[in-house]
Amino acid sequence: MWYLCVFYHRLLDYRKPEVESLAHLFGAFEDEQNGDVPSQLQWKLPIHHHPDSPFHFVNLPSEQVARSIANRSILVKGLYELWGEGGSYEELKDSVLSYPDERKLPYLEAGSTFKITVDSFGKVMSLDEQKELIQGLAYIPFKGQVKLKNPDHNFWLIEIDNYGRNNGLPPIVQRRIFFGREVGGADRKLIPTYQLKSRTYLGPTAMDAEMAFLMANQALATSGKLIYDPFVGTGSILVGAAHFGALTMGADIDIRVVRDGRGPNCNVWSNFEQYGLPMPVGLLRADNNRPPWRSGLKEIFDAIICDPPYGVRAGGRKSGGRKLLKGAVEPYVVPDDKRTDHIPSTAPYSLVECVHDLLDLAAKMLAMRGRLVFFYPVLRDDDCAETHFPEHPCFKLISSSEQILSSRYSRVLLTMVKVGAYTKEIAEAARLKHLEFRENHVKWLQDGNLHSAVFSPIDAQLPEAGDSKFIKDPKPKYRGKYV
Amino acid sequence: MRLLTHNMLSSNIKGVEKGFPLRIEAEKVVEKPVEMNADFLRKMFEKVEWKAFVEASRSMGYAQLPEEVDSGMLESDEFLSRFHHALLELHLEEGALVCPETGRRFPVNKGIPNMLLHEDEV
């Protein structure tokens, strides 16, 4: 059945992927298990609407699935069973009257409670105007009692008029009015509850609550699953997954973050305690480039969610010693008497190698059909129109959602599903690549160095004289809505 | 560090053939109750290396696990609760994990094992 889906007008790239992932989670595709290709929902746009519009129609198998998706989501303002729509209130009336009675009457019964909410997108309506519109719905035979707080049924009258320039969307061609019964909507109270402002232990790159929940939804976090973050830091991503019932595990190369925190009451554990969430099943200090897993271990995690270090605000590290890998010092042996308290030297970890190791880890350790959800940074002024995302034979990329960070770069949330087993050939190719990274340590630090591209002074970036001054920006100028 | 984590770890020092299982030197063991999730336990049961798990559990002071197991035992509540206890409720707060081949100690402090390799082990 087709439902009207109204999104919160933010994080535009993340809206539909979230609904698609939650549709998987709640069994919308149970009947269509066709091998590797994940099924997709059918979407339609209301007439004259731009794809960035908050209003969409989506086809879902049942009201129960629709309710589950809406209530668990973060960006769905509401899912509505549409009783009517039109370009004017007369058209709306005709449309509602012609909607089948057997779909309407059960929700208009005496003994039930209801309320009607008037919402407008692109303009503000005074209370008087709203009241007048509600009176205008008298042709619908409401028999229940009006109850403004927690009624049984919530009806919405939504009017979309000229957006003006404010929302950044192209001007609406024609007014549109919808009337529907609310089936569910996001619980936005989660955001202030978990906001970083009140988090006990924070780090410079802690993931904000809203995004952590979006990542957990992309990863299908739920009770009974084991979810891993190889760059756990303060645990901000795992907190999101734990809220949805998953058991979590994390590792980080920086022992001060993972073991010590800022004190006995201000560390990763206390972040979970703060919200009454179950503690991570395990936290360890480990290098993702030299993981400590036993060789027979595989397909143990249901999902891997992480935000790898891009090298812009926080650089990654790996074992081995910077001078050692550069060849500045000869290989040395740590004397036995110094070994106990030896702090191993680490070297910078390029993004390319980091992502290679992440994909290799995920390919081996994720259960089949498990999800890998991670952020990947991209420069925004690339002349090449196509951004090349990391690939791996075991994975299929099912969504990519951009979040603009500055005029220079964005991060893209990639969701990949494991569709192929980790074979001996794949393991061998990874081993060889790992050795290649070691051999060419210096080269990889320079190539694709995001930090310099992001922080270089603007002069260095201007095109040469003679070239067109116009820098193509493939996305329209309403940057704010992509944040 | 819980035994679930221990069962996943091995000493991957360069040149070491058999780095699993790591021998546990327990200095401080703590018991913390955790809500039981049978689905999770059944999934983990398939992944756990049982012999190493029983041995590790013994070195943490819990010897109530059967030596040999089969998936039929998952039906028994008694077995599930013992499995759950050993897997998730025993914590090694202070101690070390020792490589069976080289004897190199990976310290465990405040419940966090430090598995980072030294420059000459990489």
Coordinates of C-alpha atoms in Angstrom, one line a residue:
Chain A
M1 CA 0.0 0.0 0.0
W2 CA 1.2 3.5 -0.9
Y3 CA 1.9 5.8 2.0
L4 CA 2.8 9.5 2.1
C5 CA 6.2 9.8 3.6
V6 CA 7.2 13.2 5.0
F7 CA 10.8 13.6 5.9
Y8 CA 12.5 16.1 8.2
H9 CA 14.1 18.5 5.7
R10 CA 17.8 17.8 6.6
L11 CA 20.5 15.3 5.7
L12 CA 18.8 14.8 2.4
D13 CA 21.0 12.0 1.1
Y14 CA 20.4 10.0 4.2
R15 CA 16.6 9.9 4.1
K16 CA 15.7 7.2 1.6
P17 CA 18.6 4.9 2.5
E18 CA 17.4 4.9 6.1
V19 CA 13.9 3.9 5.1
E20 CA 15.3 1.2 2.7
S21 CA 17.5 -0.3 5.5
L22 CA 14.7 -0.3 8.0
A23 CA 12.4 -1.9 5.5
H24 CA 14.9 -4.8 5.4
L25 CA 15.1 -4.9 9.1
F26 CA 11.3 -5.2 9.5
G27 CA 10.8 -7.8 6.9
A28 CA 9.4 -5.7 4.0
F29 CA 11.2 -8.0 1.6
E30 CA 10.5 -11.4 3.2
D31 CA 8.7 -12.7 0.1
E32 CA 11.3 -11.5 -2.4
Q33 CA 14.6 -13.3 -1.5
N34 CA 16.3 -13.0 -4.8
G35 CA 19.9 -13.9 -4.2
D36 CA 22.5 -11.1 -3.9
V37 CA 20.4 -8.2 -5.1
P38 CA 18.9 -6.5 -2.1
S39 CA 15.3 -5.6 -2.9
Q40 CA 14.3 -2.0 -3.0
L41 CA 11.2 -0.1 -2.2
Q42 CA 9.1 1.6 -4.8
W43 CA 9.1 5.4 -4.5
K44 CA 7.0 8.1 -6.3
L45 CA 7.1 11.8 -6.2
P46 CA 4.0 14.0 -5.8
I47 CA 3.4 15.8 -9.1
H48 CA 5.6 18.9 -9.7
H49 CA 7.9 17.9 -6.8
H50 CA 11.7 17.9 -6.8
P51 CA 13.5 14.8 -5.5
D52 CA 14.9 16.9 -2.6
S53 CA 11.3 17.6 -1.5
P54 CA 10.4 16.3 1.9
F55 CA 7.3 14.7 0.4
H56 CA 7.4 11.3 -1.2
F57 CA 5.1 8.3 -1.7
V58 CA 6.4 4.9 -0.7
N59 CA 4.9 1.5 -1.2
L60 CA 5.0 -0.7 1.9
P61 CA 3.6 -4.2 2.4
S62 CA 1.6 -3.5 5.6
E63 CA 0.7 -0.9 8.2
Q64 CA 2.6 -2.8 10.8
V65 CA 5.8 -2.6 8.7
A66 CA 5.1 1.1 8.0
R67 CA 4.7 1.8 11.7
S68 CA 7.9 -0.1 12.7
I69 CA 9.9 1.7 10.0
A70 CA 8.6 5.2 10.9
N71 CA 8.9 4.8 14.7
R72 CA 12.5 3.5 14.5
S73 CA 13.6 6.1 12.0
I74 CA 15.4 9.3 12.7
L75 CA 14.4 11.3 9.6
V76 CA 10.8 10.3 8.9
K77 CA 8.6 13.0 10.3
G78 CA 5.6 10.9 9.6
L79 CA 4.2 8.1 7.5
Y80 CA 0.5 8.7 6.6
E81 CA -2.2 6.6 5.0
L82 CA -3.4 9.2 2.5
W83 CA -7.2 9.7 2.5
G84 CA -7.1 12.5 -0.1
E85 CA -5.1 15.1 -1.9
G86 CA -5.7 18.0 -4.3
G87 CA -4.6 21.3 -5.6
S88 CA -7.4 23.1 -3.7
Y89 CA -9.6 22.4 -0.7
E90 CA -12.5 21.5 -3.1
E91 CA -10.4 18.9 -4.8
L92 CA -9.2 17.6 -1.5
K93 CA -12.9 17.2 -0.4
D94 CA -13.8 15.2 -3.5
S95 CA -10.7 13.1 -3.1
V96 CA -11.4 12.3 0.6
L97 CA -15.1 11.5 -0.1
S98 CA -14.1 9.1 -2.8
Y99 CA -11.7 7.2 -0.6
P100 CA -13.2 3.9 0.4
D101 CA -15.4 3.9 3.5
E102 CA -14.0 0.6 4.8
R103 CA -10.6 2.3 5.1
K104 CA -12.0 5.3 6.8
L105 CA -14.8 4.3 9.1
P106 CA -12.8 2.0 11.5
Y107 CA -10.8 5.1 12.5
L108 CA -13.8 7.5 13.0
E109 CA -15.7 5.4 15.5
A110 CA -17.4 6.7 18.6
G111 CA -15.4 5.7 21.6
S112 CA -12.0 6.5 20.0
T113 CA -10.1 9.6 20.5
F114 CA -8.5 11.7 17.8
K115 CA -6.9 15.0 16.9
I116 CA -6.2 16.9 13.6
T117 CA -2.9 18.6 13.1
V118 CA -2.5 21.3 10.5
D119 CA 0.9 21.5 9.0
S120 CA 2.2 23.8 6.3
F121 CA 5.5 23.6 4.4
G122 CA 6.8 26.8 3.0
K123 CA 4.6 29.1 5.0
V124 CA 3.4 29.8 8.4
M125 CA -0.3 29.5 9.3
S126 CA -1.9 31.3 12.2
L127 CA -3.9 29.4 14.8
D128 CA -7.1 31.0 13.5
E129 CA -6.3 29.9 9.9
Q130 CA -5.6 26.4 11.2
K131 CA -8.9 26.3 13.1
E132 CA -10.8 27.4 10.1
L133 CA -9.3 24.6 8.0
I134 CA -10.1 22.0 10.6
Q135 CA -13.8 23.2 10.6
G136 CA -13.7 22.9 6.9
L137 CA -13.2 19.1 7.3
A138 CA -16.7 18.7 8.7
Y139 CA -17.7 16.5 5.8
I140 CA -15.7 13.7 7.4
P141 CA -17.9 11.9 9.9
F142 CA -15.7 12.1 13.0
K143 CA -17.6 10.3 15.8
G144 CA -14.8 10.1 18.3
Q145 CA -13.7 12.5 21.1
V146 CA -11.1 15.1 20.5
K147 CA -8.0 14.5 22.6
L148 CA -4.9 16.6 22.0
K149 CA -2.5 14.5 24.0
N150 CA -1.8 10.9 22.9
P151 CA -5.1 10.3 20.9
D152 CA -5.8 6.9 19.4
H153 CA -5.7 8.5 15.9
N154 CA -3.8 11.4 14.6
F155 CA -5.0 13.0 11.4
W156 CA -2.8 15.5 9.5
L157 CA -3.9 18.2 7.0
I158 CA -0.7 19.2 5.2
E159 CA -0.5 22.2 2.8
I160 CA 2.5 22.8 0.6
D161 CA 2.7 26.3 -0.9
N162 CA 5.3 28.6 -2.4
Y163 CA 8.6 27.7 -0.7
G164 CA 10.2 30.9 -1.6
R165 CA 14.0 30.7 -1.5
N166 CA 14.2 29.7 2.1
N167 CA 14.3 26.0 1.8
G168 CA 16.5 26.0 -1.2
L169 CA 14.1 24.0 -3.3
P170 CA 13.0 25.2 -6.7
P171 CA 9.7 27.2 -6.4
I172 CA 6.7 24.9 -6.1
V173 CA 4.7 25.0 -9.3
Q174 CA 1.3 24.5 -7.7
R175 CA -0.2 24.3 -4.3
R176 CA -0.8 20.8 -3.0
I177 CA -2.9 19.7 0.0
F178 CA -2.8 16.3 1.7
F179 CA -5.0 14.7 4.3
G180 CA -4.0 11.5 5.9
R181 CA -4.0 9.3 9.0
E182 CA -0.6 9.1 10.8
V183 CA 0.8 5.6 11.0
G184 CA 4.0 6.5 12.8
G185 CA 6.9 8.9 13.0
A186 CA 10.5 9.4 14.3
D187 CA 11.1 9.8 18.0
R188 CA 13.2 12.9 17.8
K189 CA 13.4 13.1 21.6
L190 CA 16.2 10.6 21.3
I191 CA 18.5 13.3 20.0
P192 CA 18.4 15.6 23.0
T193 CA 18.6 12.6 25.3
Y194 CA 21.8 11.3 23.7
Q195 CA 23.2 14.6 22.6
L196 CA 27.0 15.0 22.9
K197 CA 26.6 18.2 24.9
S198 CA 25.7 16.1 27.9
R199 CA 27.9 13.1 27.1
T200 CA 30.2 12.1 30.0
Y201 CA 33.3 11.4 28.0
L202 CA 33.9 13.1 24.7
G203 CA 36.7 13.0 22.1
P204 CA 37.5 15.5 19.3
T205 CA 35.9 13.2 16.7
A206 CA 33.0 11.7 18.7
M207 CA 30.1 11.0 16.4
D208 CA 27.0 13.1 17.1
A209 CA 23.9 11.3 18.3
E210 CA 21.7 11.8 15.3
M211 CA 24.4 10.4 12.9
A212 CA 25.2 7.5 15.3
F213 CA 21.6 6.4 15.2
L214 CA 21.5 6.8 11.4
M215 CA 24.6 4.6 11.1
A216 CA 23.0 2.0 13.5
N217 CA 19.9 2.0 11.3
Q218 CA 22.0 1.4 8.2
A219 CA 23.7 -1.5 10.0
L220 CA 20.4 -3.0 11.1
A221 CA 21.4 -2.9 14.7
T222 CA 19.0 -5.0 16.8
S223 CA 18.9 -7.2 19.9
G224 CA 21.0 -10.4 19.6
K225 CA 23.5 -8.9 17.1
L226 CA 27.2 -8.3 17.7
I227 CA 28.5 -5.1 16.3
Y228 CA 32.1 -4.0 16.1
D229 CA 33.9 -0.7 15.8
P230 CA 37.6 -1.0 15.0
F231 CA 38.2 2.7 15.7
V232 CA 36.0 3.0 18.8
G233 CA 37.5 6.0 20.5
T234 CA 35.0 7.2 23.1
G235 CA 32.4 4.7 21.9
S236 CA 30.0 7.3 20.4
I237 CA 29.0 5.1 17.5
L238 CA 28.5 2.0 19.6
V239 CA 26.2 3.9 22.0
G240 CA 23.8 4.4 19.0
A241 CA 23.9 0.6 18.2
A242 CA 23.5 -0.3 21.9
H243 CA 20.4 1.8 22.2
F244 CA 18.8 -0.3 19.6
G245 CA 19.6 -3.5 21.6
A246 CA 22.8 -4.7 19.9
L247 CA 25.8 -6.0 21.8
T248 CA 28.9 -4.1 21.0
M249 CA 32.7 -4.6 20.8
G250 CA 35.4 -2.0 20.1
A251 CA 39.1 -1.6 19.6
D252 CA 41.4 1.4 19.3
I253 CA 45.1 1.8 18.9
D254 CA 45.2 4.7 21.5
I255 CA 45.2 3.0 24.9
R256 CA 44.6 6.3 26.7
V257 CA 41.2 6.6 25.2
V258 CA 40.1 3.0 25.5
R259 CA 41.6 2.1 28.9
D260 CA 42.0 5.3 30.9
G261 CA 39.6 7.9 29.6
R262 CA 39.8 10.9 31.8
G263 CA 39.4 9.1 35.0
P264 CA 37.4 6.3 36.7
N265 CA 34.1 8.1 36.1
C266 CA 34.9 9.6 32.8
N267 CA 35.7 6.9 30.2
V268 CA 34.1 4.7 27.6
W269 CA 32.3 2.6 30.2
S270 CA 30.7 5.6 31.8
N271 CA 29.3 6.7 28.4
F272 CA 27.2 3.6 28.4
E273 CA 26.4 3.7 32.1
Q274 CA 25.1 7.3 31.6
Y275 CA 22.2 6.0 29.5
G276 CA 21.6 2.7 31.3
L277 CA 22.9 0.8 28.2
P278 CA 24.6 -2.6 28.4
M279 CA 28.4 -2.3 28.5
P280 CA 30.4 -3.3 25.5
V281 CA 31.1 -7.0 25.5
G282 CA 34.8 -6.2 24.9
L283 CA 37.1 -3.3 24.5
L284 CA 40.7 -3.7 23.5
R285 CA 43.8 -1.9 22.4
A286 CA 44.6 -3.2 19.0
D287 CA 46.0 -2.1 15.7
N288 CA 43.6 -2.6 12.8
N289 CA 46.7 -3.0 10.5
R290 CA 47.9 -5.9 12.7
P291 CA 44.8 -7.3 14.2
P292 CA 45.1 -9.8 17.1
W293 CA 42.4 -12.2 15.9
R294 CA 43.1 -15.9 15.8
S295 CA 43.4 -17.3 12.4
G296 CA 40.3 -19.6 12.4
L297 CA 38.0 -16.8 13.5
K298 CA 35.6 -15.6 10.9
E299 CA 32.0 -14.4 10.3
I300 CA 31.5 -13.5 13.9
F301 CA 30.2 -9.9 13.6
D302 CA 26.8 -9.0 12.4
A303 CA 27.8 -5.5 11.5
I304 CA 30.9 -3.2 11.5
I305 CA 30.2 0.5 12.0
C306 CA 33.0 3.0 12.1
D307 CA 34.4 6.4 11.3
P308 CA 38.0 5.7 10.2
P309 CA 40.6 8.5 10.7
Y310 CA 40.8 10.6 7.5
G311 CA 44.0 12.3 8.5
V312 CA 42.4 15.7 8.4
R313 CA 41.4 16.4 12.0
A314 CA 42.7 13.2 13.6
G315 CA 45.3 11.1 11.9
G316 CA 45.4 7.3 12.0
R317 CA 48.3 5.3 13.5
K318 CA 49.5 1.8 12.9
S319 CA 52.2 -0.3 14.5
G320 CA 55.7 -0.4 13.3
G321 CA 57.5 2.8 14.2
R322 CA 57.6 5.8 11.9
K323 CA 61.4 5.9 11.5
L324 CA 61.6 2.2 11.0
L325 CA 59.1 2.1 8.2
K326 CA 60.7 5.1 6.5
G327 CA 64.0 3.4 6.7
A328 CA 65.5 6.1 8.8
V329 CA 66.6 3.6 11.4
E330 CA 67.6 0.0 11.1
P331 CA 65.3 -2.7 12.5
Y332 CA 65.9 -3.0 16.2
V333 CA 65.1 -5.4 19.0
V334 CA 63.5 -4.1 22.2
P335 CA 65.7 -5.2 25.1
D336 CA 64.0 -7.7 27.4
D337 CA 64.4 -5.6 30.5
K338 CA 62.6 -2.7 28.8
R339 CA 59.8 -4.8 27.3
T340 CA 57.2 -4.6 30.1
D341 CA 56.6 -0.9 30.0
H342 CA 57.7 -0.4 26.4
I343 CA 55.4 1.9 24.5
P344 CA 55.5 0.7 20.9
S345 CA 56.4 3.3 18.4
T346 CA 53.6 3.9 15.8
A347 CA 53.7 5.3 12.3
P348 CA 51.2 7.4 10.4
Y349 CA 48.4 5.3 8.7
S350 CA 47.3 6.5 5.3
L351 CA 43.6 6.5 4.5
V352 CA 44.1 4.2 1.5
E353 CA 45.8 1.6 3.6
C354 CA 43.4 2.1 6.5
V355 CA 40.4 1.5 4.2
H356 CA 42.1 -1.5 2.6
D357 CA 42.6 -3.0 6.1
L358 CA 39.0 -2.2 7.1
L359 CA 37.6 -4.0 4.0
D360 CA 39.8 -6.9 4.6
L361 CA 38.8 -7.2 8.2
A362 CA 35.1 -6.9 7.3
A363 CA 35.3 -9.4 4.5
K364 CA 36.6 -12.0 6.9
M365 CA 34.8 -11.2 10.1
L366 CA 31.3 -10.2 9.0
A367 CA 28.6 -12.8 8.8
M368 CA 27.2 -13.3 5.3
R369 CA 24.7 -10.5 4.5
G370 CA 26.2 -8.6 7.3
R371 CA 26.7 -4.8 6.9
L372 CA 29.8 -2.6 6.8
V373 CA 28.8 1.0 7.4
F374 CA 31.6 3.6 7.4
F375 CA 32.4 7.2 6.5
Y376 CA 34.7 8.0 3.6
P377 CA 36.0 11.5 3.0
V378 CA 35.9 13.1 -0.5
L379 CA 37.3 16.3 -1.8
R380 CA 34.5 18.6 -3.2
D381 CA 36.3 20.4 -5.9
D382 CA 37.3 17.3 -7.8
D383 CA 37.2 17.9 -11.5
C384 CA 36.2 14.3 -12.1
A385 CA 32.5 14.0 -11.8
E386 CA 32.5 10.4 -10.5
T387 CA 33.9 9.8 -7.1
H388 CA 35.5 6.4 -6.8
F389 CA 34.5 4.6 -3.6
P390 CA 36.5 1.7 -2.2
E391 CA 35.5 -1.7 -3.6
H392 CA 36.0 -5.3 -2.6
P393 CA 35.0 -8.5 -4.2
C394 CA 33.1 -9.7 -1.1
F395 CA 31.0 -6.6 -0.9
K396 CA 28.1 -4.8 -2.7
L397 CA 27.7 -1.1 -2.1
I398 CA 24.0 -0.4 -1.5
S399 CA 24.0 3.2 -0.5
S400 CA 26.2 6.3 -0.3
S401 CA 25.1 9.5 1.5
E402 CA 27.0 12.7 1.5
Q403 CA 27.4 15.2 4.3
I404 CA 29.1 18.4 3.5
L405 CA 31.8 19.3 6.1
S406 CA 33.3 22.4 4.5
S407 CA 33.7 24.0 1.1
R408 CA 36.7 21.8 0.6
Y409 CA 35.5 18.3 1.6
S410 CA 32.6 16.1 2.6
R411 CA 32.2 12.7 4.2
V412 CA 30.1 10.0 2.6
L413 CA 28.4 7.3 4.6
L414 CA 28.9 4.1 2.7
T415 CA 26.8 1.0 3.4
M416 CA 28.1 -2.3 2.0
V417 CA 26.6 -5.8 2.3
K418 CA 28.8 -8.9 2.4
V419 CA 27.7 -11.0 -0.5
G420 CA 30.7 -13.2 -1.1
A421 CA 32.7 -15.6 1.2
Y422 CA 36.3 -14.8 2.2
T423 CA 38.3 -17.2 0.0
K424 CA 41.9 -18.2 0.2
E425 CA 42.6 -16.2 -3.0
I426 CA 41.1 -13.0 -1.5
A427 CA 43.2 -13.6 1.7
E428 CA 46.3 -14.0 -0.3
A429 CA 45.7 -10.8 -2.4
A430 CA 45.1 -8.9 0.9
R431 CA 48.4 -10.2 2.3
L432 CA 50.3 -9.1 -0.8
K433 CA 48.7 -5.7 -0.7
H434 CA 49.6 -5.4 3.0
L435 CA 53.3 -6.0 2.1
E436 CA 53.1 -3.6 -0.8
F437 CA 51.9 -0.9 1.6
R438 CA 54.9 -1.6 3.9
E439 CA 57.4 -1.4 1.0
N440 CA 55.9 1.9 -0.2
H441 CA 55.2 3.5 3.2
V442 CA 56.4 7.0 2.2
K443 CA 54.6 7.1 -1.1
W444 CA 51.2 6.3 0.5
L445 CA 51.6 9.1 3.0
Q446 CA 51.9 11.6 0.2
D447 CA 49.4 10.4 -2.3
G448 CA 45.9 11.4 -1.7
N449 CA 46.9 13.4 1.4
L450 CA 43.6 14.8 2.4
H451 CA 45.0 17.1 5.1
S452 CA 46.9 19.3 2.8
A453 CA 44.1 19.5 0.3
V454 CA 41.7 20.6 3.0
F455 CA 43.9 23.1 4.8
S456 CA 46.0 24.5 1.9
P457 CA 45.5 28.3 1.5
I458 CA 42.8 29.1 -1.1
D459 CA 45.3 30.6 -3.6
A460 CA 46.8 27.2 -4.3
Q461 CA 43.4 26.0 -5.5
L462 CA 42.5 28.7 -8.1
P463 CA 42.5 27.5 -11.7
E464 CA 45.2 28.9 -13.9
A465 CA 44.7 32.1 -15.8
G466 CA 42.8 31.4 -19.0
D467 CA 40.7 28.7 -17.6
S468 CA 37.1 29.4 -16.8
K469 CA 36.7 30.9 -13.3
F470 CA 33.5 29.0 -12.9
I471 CA 34.0 25.9 -10.7
K472 CA 31.3 23.4 -11.4
D473 CA 29.3 22.5 -8.3
P474 CA 27.2 19.5 -9.2
K475 CA 24.9 20.0 -6.2
P476 CA 22.7 23.1 -6.0
K477 CA 23.7 25.8 -3.6
Y478 CA 21.6 24.9 -0.6
R479 CA 24.5 23.5 1.3
G480 CA 22.6 23.9 4.6
K481 CA 20.2 21.1 3.8
Y482 CA 22.9 18.6 3.1
V483 CA 24.4 19.2 6.5
Chain B
M1 CA 38.2 -8.6 29.5
R2 CA 35.5 -11.3 29.1
L3 CA 36.2 -14.8 27.9
L4 CA 34.3 -14.1 24.7
T5 CA 37.1 -11.6 23.8
H6 CA 39.8 -13.9 25.0
N7 CA 38.5 -16.7 22.7
M8 CA 39.0 -14.4 19.7
L9 CA 42.5 -13.3 20.5
S10 CA 45.9 -14.7 19.5
S11 CA 49.5 -13.7 19.6
N12 CA 50.3 -12.6 16.0
I13 CA 53.9 -11.8 16.5
K14 CA 55.9 -12.3 13.3
G15 CA 57.1 -15.8 13.0
V16 CA 54.8 -17.3 15.6
E17 CA 52.9 -20.4 14.3
K18 CA 50.6 -21.1 17.1
G19 CA 49.6 -18.0 19.0
F20 CA 46.2 -19.3 20.2
P21 CA 45.1 -19.8 22.9
L22 CA 46.8 -17.2 25.1
R23 CA 47.4 -18.4 28.6
I24 CA 45.7 -16.4 31.2
E25 CA 47.6 -15.0 34.2
A26 CA 44.8 -13.8 36.4
E27 CA 45.6 -11.3 39.1
K28 CA 42.2 -9.8 39.6
V29 CA 38.9 -11.4 38.4
V30 CA 35.6 -9.8 38.9
E31 CA 32.0 -11.1 38.4
K32 CA 29.5 -8.7 36.9
P33 CA 26.0 -9.9 36.1
V34 CA 24.7 -9.4 32.6
E35 CA 21.2 -10.0 31.2
M36 CA 21.1 -13.3 29.3
N37 CA 20.2 -13.3 25.6
A38 CA 19.7 -16.9 24.4
D39 CA 19.8 -16.0 20.7
F40 CA 23.2 -14.4 21.1
L41 CA 24.5 -17.3 23.1
R42 CA 23.4 -19.8 20.4
K43 CA 25.2 -17.8 17.8
M44 CA 28.3 -17.5 19.8
F45 CA 28.3 -21.2 20.6
E46 CA 29.0 -21.9 16.9
K47 CA 32.0 -19.5 17.0
V48 CA 33.7 -20.4 20.3
E49 CA 36.7 -22.7 20.4
W50 CA 35.4 -24.9 23.2
K51 CA 38.6 -26.4 24.5
A52 CA 40.4 -23.1 24.9
F53 CA 37.2 -21.6 26.4
V54 CA 37.0 -24.3 29.2
E55 CA 40.7 -23.9 30.0
A56 CA 40.5 -20.2 30.1
S57 CA 37.4 -20.4 32.3
R58 CA 39.3 -22.6 34.7
S59 CA 42.2 -20.2 35.0
M60 CA 39.6 -17.5 35.9
G61 CA 38.3 -19.7 38.7
Y62 CA 35.1 -21.2 37.1
A63 CA 35.3 -24.9 36.5
Q64 CA 31.6 -25.7 35.9
L65 CA 31.7 -26.1 32.1
P66 CA 31.6 -29.5 30.5
E67 CA 34.7 -30.7 28.7
E68 CA 32.8 -31.9 25.6
V69 CA 29.8 -30.2 24.1
D70 CA 27.3 -30.7 21.3
S71 CA 24.7 -28.3 20.0
G72 CA 22.0 -30.4 21.6
M73 CA 23.1 -29.0 25.0
L74 CA 21.8 -25.6 23.9
E75 CA 18.3 -26.8 24.8
S76 CA 19.2 -27.1 28.4
D77 CA 18.7 -23.9 30.5
E78 CA 21.3 -25.2 33.0
F79 CA 24.0 -25.4 30.3
L80 CA 22.9 -22.0 28.8
S81 CA 23.2 -20.2 32.1
R82 CA 26.7 -21.7 32.8
F83 CA 27.8 -20.9 29.3
H84 CA 26.4 -17.3 29.7
H85 CA 28.2 -16.9 33.0
A86 CA 31.6 -18.0 31.8
L87 CA 31.3 -16.2 28.5
L88 CA 30.0 -12.8 29.6
E89 CA 30.0 -12.5 33.4
L90 CA 33.6 -13.2 34.3
H91 CA 36.0 -10.3 33.9
L92 CA 39.7 -10.2 34.0
E93 CA 40.5 -6.8 35.4
E94 CA 44.2 -7.1 36.0
G95 CA 46.6 -9.7 34.7
A96 CA 48.1 -10.8 31.4
L97 CA 47.7 -12.9 28.3
V98 CA 50.8 -15.0 27.5
C99 CA 51.8 -16.1 24.1
P100 CA 52.0 -19.9 24.2
E101 CA 55.0 -20.0 21.9
T102 CA 57.2 -17.1 22.9
G103 CA 56.1 -16.4 26.4
R104 CA 55.5 -12.7 25.6
R105 CA 53.1 -11.1 28.0
F106 CA 50.2 -8.9 26.7
P107 CA 49.1 -7.0 29.8
V108 CA 45.5 -6.6 30.8
N109 CA 44.8 -3.4 32.8
K110 CA 41.4 -2.1 33.9
G111 CA 39.8 -4.8 31.9
I112 CA 41.5 -3.8 28.7
P113 CA 44.0 -6.1 27.0
N114 CA 46.8 -4.4 25.3
M115 CA 47.4 -6.3 22.0
L116 CA 49.7 -3.8 20.3
L117 CA 52.8 -5.4 18.9
H118 CA 56.3 -3.9 19.5
E119 CA 58.3 -2.7 16.6
D120 CA 60.4 -5.9 16.4
E121 CA 57.3 -8.2 16.4
V122 CA 55.8 -6.7 13.3

